Short mmCIF file of C-alpha atoms in Angstrom, two decimals:
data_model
loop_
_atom_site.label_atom_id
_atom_site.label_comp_id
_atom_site.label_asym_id
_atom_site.label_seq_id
_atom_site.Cartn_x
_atom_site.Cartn_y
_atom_site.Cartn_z
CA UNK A 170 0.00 0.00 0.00
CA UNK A 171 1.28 3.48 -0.89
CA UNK A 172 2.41 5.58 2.00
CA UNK A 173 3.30 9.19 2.21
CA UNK A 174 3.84 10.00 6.16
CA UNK A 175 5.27 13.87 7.10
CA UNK A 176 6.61 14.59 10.22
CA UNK A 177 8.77 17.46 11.59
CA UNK A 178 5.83 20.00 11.94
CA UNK A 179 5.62 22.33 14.77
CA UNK A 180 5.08 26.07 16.50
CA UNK A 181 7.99 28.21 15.56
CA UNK A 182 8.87 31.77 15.89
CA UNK A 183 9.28 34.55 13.24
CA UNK A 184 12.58 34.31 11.60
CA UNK A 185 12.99 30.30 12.43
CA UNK A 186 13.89 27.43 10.55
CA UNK A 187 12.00 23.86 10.36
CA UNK A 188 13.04 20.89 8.66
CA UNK A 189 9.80 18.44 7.30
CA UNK A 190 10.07 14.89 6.05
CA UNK A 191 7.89 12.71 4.56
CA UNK A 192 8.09 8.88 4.82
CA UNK A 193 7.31 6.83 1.51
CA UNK A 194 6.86 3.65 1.06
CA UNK A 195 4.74 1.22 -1.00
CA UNK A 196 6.48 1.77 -4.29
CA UNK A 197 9.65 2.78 -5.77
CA UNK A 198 10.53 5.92 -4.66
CA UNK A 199 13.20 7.15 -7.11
CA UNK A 200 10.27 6.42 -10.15
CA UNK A 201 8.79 9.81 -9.30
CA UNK A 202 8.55 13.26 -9.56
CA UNK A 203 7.69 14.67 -5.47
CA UNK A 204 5.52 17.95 -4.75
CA UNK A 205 5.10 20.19 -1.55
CA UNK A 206 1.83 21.75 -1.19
CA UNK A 207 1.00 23.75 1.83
CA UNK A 208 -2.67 24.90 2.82
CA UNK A 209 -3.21 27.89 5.38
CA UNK A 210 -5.73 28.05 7.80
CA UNK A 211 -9.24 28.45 6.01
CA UNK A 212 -7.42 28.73 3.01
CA UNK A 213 -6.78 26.88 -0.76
CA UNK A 214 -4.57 24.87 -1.74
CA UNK A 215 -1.00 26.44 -3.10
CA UNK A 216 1.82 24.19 -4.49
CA UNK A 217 5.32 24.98 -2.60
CA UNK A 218 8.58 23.18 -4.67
CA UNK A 219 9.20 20.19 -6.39
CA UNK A 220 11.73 17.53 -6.78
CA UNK A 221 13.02 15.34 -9.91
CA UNK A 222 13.53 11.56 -9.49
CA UNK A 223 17.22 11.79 -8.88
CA UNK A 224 17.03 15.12 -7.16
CA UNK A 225 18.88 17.60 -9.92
CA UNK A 226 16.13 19.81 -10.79
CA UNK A 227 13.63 21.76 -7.69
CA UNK A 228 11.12 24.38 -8.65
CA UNK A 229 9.79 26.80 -6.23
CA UNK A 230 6.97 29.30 -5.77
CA UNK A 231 8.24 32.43 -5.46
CA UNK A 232 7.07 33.15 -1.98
CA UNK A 233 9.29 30.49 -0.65
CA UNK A 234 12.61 31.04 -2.72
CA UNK A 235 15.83 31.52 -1.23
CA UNK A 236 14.10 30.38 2.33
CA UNK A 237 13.05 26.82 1.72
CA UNK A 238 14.82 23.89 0.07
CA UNK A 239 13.26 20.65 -1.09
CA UNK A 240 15.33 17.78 -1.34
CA UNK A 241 15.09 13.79 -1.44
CA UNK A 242 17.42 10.80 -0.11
CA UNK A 243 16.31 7.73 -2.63
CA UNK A 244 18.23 5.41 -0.56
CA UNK A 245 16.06 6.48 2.43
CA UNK A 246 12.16 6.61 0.68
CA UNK A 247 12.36 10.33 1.93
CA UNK A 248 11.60 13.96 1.25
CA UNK A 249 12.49 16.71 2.90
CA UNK A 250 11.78 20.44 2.94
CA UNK A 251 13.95 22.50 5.12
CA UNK A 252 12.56 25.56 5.87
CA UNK A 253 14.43 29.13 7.16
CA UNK A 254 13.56 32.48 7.31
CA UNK A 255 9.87 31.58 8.57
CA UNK A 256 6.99 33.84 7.98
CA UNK A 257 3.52 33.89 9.80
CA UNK A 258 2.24 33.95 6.75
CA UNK A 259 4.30 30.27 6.07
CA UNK A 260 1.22 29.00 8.83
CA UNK A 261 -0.29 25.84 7.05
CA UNK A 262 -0.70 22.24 6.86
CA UNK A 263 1.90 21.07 4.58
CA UNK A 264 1.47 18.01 2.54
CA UNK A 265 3.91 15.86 0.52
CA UNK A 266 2.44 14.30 -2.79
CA UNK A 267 3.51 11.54 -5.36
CA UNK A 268 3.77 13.15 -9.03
CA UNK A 269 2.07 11.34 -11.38
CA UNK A 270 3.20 11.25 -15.62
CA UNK A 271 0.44 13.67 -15.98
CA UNK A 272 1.75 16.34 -13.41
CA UNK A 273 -1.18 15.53 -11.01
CA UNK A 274 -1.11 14.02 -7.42
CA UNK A 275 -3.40 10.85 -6.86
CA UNK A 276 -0.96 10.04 -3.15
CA UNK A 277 -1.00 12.45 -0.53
CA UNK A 278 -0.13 12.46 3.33
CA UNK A 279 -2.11 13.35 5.87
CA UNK A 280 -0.14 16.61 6.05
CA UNK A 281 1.79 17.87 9.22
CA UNK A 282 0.88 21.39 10.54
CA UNK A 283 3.79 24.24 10.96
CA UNK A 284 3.03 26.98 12.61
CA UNK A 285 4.74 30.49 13.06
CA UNK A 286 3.95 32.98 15.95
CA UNK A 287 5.89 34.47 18.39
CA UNK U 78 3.48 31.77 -13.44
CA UNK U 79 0.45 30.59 -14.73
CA UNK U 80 -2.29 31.83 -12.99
CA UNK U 81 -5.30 30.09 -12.87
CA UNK U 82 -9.06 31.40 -11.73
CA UNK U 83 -11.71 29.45 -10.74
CA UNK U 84 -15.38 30.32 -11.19
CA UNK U 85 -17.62 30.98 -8.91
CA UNK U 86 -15.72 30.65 -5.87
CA UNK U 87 -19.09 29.33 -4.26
CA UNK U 88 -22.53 28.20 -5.22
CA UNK U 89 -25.22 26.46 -3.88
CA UNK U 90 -27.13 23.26 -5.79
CA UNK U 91 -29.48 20.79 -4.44
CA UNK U 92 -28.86 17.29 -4.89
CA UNK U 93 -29.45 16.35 -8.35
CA UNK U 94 -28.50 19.31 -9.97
CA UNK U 95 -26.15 19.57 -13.00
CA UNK U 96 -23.45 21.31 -11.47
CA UNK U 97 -20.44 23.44 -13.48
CA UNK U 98 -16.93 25.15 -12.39
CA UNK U 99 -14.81 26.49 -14.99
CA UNK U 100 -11.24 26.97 -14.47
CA UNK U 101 -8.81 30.06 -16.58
CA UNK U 102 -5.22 29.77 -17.27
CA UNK U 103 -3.41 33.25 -18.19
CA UNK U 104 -1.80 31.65 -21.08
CA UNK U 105 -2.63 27.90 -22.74
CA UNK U 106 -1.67 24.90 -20.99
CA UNK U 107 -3.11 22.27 -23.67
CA UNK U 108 -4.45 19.83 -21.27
CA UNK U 109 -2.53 20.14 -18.96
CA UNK U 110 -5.51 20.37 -16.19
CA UNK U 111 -6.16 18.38 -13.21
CA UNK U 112 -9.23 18.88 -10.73
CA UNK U 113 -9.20 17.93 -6.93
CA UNK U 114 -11.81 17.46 -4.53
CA UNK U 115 -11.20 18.69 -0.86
CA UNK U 116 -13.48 17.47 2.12
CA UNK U 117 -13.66 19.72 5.42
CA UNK U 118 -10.36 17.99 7.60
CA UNK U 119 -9.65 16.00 4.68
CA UNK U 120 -6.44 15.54 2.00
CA UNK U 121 -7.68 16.53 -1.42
CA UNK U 122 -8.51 13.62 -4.26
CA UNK U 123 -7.96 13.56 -7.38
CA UNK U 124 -10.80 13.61 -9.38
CA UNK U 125 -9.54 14.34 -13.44
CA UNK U 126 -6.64 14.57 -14.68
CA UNK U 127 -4.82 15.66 -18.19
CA UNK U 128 -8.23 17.54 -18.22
CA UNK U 129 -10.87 14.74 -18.90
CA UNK U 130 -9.34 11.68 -17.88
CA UNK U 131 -11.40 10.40 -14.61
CA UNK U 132 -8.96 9.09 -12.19
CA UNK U 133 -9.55 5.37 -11.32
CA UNK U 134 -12.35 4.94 -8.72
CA UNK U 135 -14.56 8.49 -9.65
CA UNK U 136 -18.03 8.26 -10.05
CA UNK U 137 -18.99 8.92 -13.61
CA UNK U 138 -21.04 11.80 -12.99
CA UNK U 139 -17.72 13.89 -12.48
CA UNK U 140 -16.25 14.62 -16.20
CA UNK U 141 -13.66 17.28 -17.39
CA UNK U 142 -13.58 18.98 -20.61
CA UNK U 143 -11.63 21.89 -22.42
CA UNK U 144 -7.76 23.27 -23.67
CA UNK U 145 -6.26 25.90 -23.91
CA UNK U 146 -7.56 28.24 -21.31
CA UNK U 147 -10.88 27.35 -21.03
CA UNK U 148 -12.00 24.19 -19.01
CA UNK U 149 -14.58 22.79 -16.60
CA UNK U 150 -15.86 20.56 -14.30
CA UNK U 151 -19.10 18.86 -14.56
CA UNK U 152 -20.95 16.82 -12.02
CA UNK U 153 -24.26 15.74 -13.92
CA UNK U 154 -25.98 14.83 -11.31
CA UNK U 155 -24.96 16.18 -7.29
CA UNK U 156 -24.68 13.93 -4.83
CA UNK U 157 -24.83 14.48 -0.89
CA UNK U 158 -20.76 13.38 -0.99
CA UNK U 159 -20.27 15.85 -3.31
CA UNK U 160 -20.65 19.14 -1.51
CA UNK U 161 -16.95 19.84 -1.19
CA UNK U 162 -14.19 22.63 -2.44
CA UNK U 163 -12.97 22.01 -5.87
CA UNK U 164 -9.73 23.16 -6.84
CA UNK U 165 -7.95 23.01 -10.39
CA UNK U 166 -4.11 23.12 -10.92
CA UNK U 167 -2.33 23.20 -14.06
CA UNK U 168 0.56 20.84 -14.20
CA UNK U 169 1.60 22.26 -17.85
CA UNK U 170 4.49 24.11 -16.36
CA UNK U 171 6.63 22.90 -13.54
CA UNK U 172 5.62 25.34 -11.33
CA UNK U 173 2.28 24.04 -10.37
CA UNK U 174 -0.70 26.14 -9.63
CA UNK U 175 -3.58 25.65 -8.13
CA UNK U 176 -6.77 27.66 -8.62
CA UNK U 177 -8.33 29.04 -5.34
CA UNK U 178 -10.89 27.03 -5.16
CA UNK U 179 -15.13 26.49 -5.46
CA UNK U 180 -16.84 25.88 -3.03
CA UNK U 181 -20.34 23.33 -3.46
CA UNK U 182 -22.76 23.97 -0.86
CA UNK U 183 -26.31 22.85 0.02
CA UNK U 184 -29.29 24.72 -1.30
#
């Protein structure tokens, strides 16, 4: 069964950094394409970075560039998105999905919540 | 980025109604189109993808059309399990984007 589990969630203060992973397992890991996508409170959704298979190539919305930084260990069925230079406006459940061929996300976690306040 | 606007953001529909959300791209993404369904507490589904493809498991009444710019999401016939936020995203660029979202409510 596929299985996309984050972790590393939290309360942090303006100006700190958070690292988030996100357990996979149920299928080969380095066959796909992994996505980001982070949901404020009350909010929609809004796609944060992804990740090639062999981690060479990360995309980013602009909001987040230069502060967070998606990456992958194959070996470890893991993906990670460290996170500096927090915001308040960063507050949201963040989710890590499977790519599929087509660009869209048919696995998702359950999401882990991060939030920022002093 | 492609931006991408959903319309309406919310309406209401009784169950049984023929129920439509269209979905804008600022420039042409082919079909390039995928549409999510979002439950209160809930991870989002996937409900079509490459624009009218159903993913496996989706009732029949959901179907996609459109390309280009243009596209929407059809549910011919609303169920109580469908009252839910619909989002789009275009997955023609890299840099994903969603749309913000329609909500379906209860008449």
């Amino acid at each position: 069964e596929v299985q996309l589990v984050e972790s590393g969630g939290g309360l942090v203060q303006p100006g700190g950094s958070l690292r988030l992973s996100c357990a996979a397992s149920g299928f080969t890991f380095n066959d796909y394409w992994m996505t980001w996508v982070r949901q404020a409170p009350g909010k929609g959704l809004e796609w944060v970075a992804n990740i090639n298979r062999d981690g060479s190539e990360t995309y980013y919305v602009d909001s987040v560039k230069g502060r967070f930084t998606i990456s992958r260990d194959n070996a470890a069925n893991s993906l990670y998105l460290q996170m500096s230079s927090l915001r308040p406006e960063d507050t949201a459940v963040y989710y890590c999905a499977r790519d599929r061929l087509s660009g869209s996300h048919s696995r998702w976690g359950q999401g882990t919540l991060v939030t920022v306040s002093s | 980025d492609i931006q991408m606007t959903q319309s309406p953001s919310s309406l209401s529909a009784s169950v049984g109604d023929r129920v439509t959300i269209t979905c804008r791209a600022s420039q042409s993404i082919s079909t390039y189109l995928n549409w999510y369904q979002q439950k209160p507490g809930k991870t989002p589904k996937l409900l079509i993808y490459a624009a009218s493809s159903l993913h496996i498991g989706v009732p029949s009444r959901f179907s996609g059309s459109g390309s280009g710019t243009d596209f929407t999401l059809t549910i011919s016939s609303l169920q109580p399990e469908d009252f839910a936020i619909y989002y789009c995203q275009q997955s023609f660029d890299t840099r994903r984007t969603f749309g913000q979202g329609t909500k379906v409510e209860i008449k």
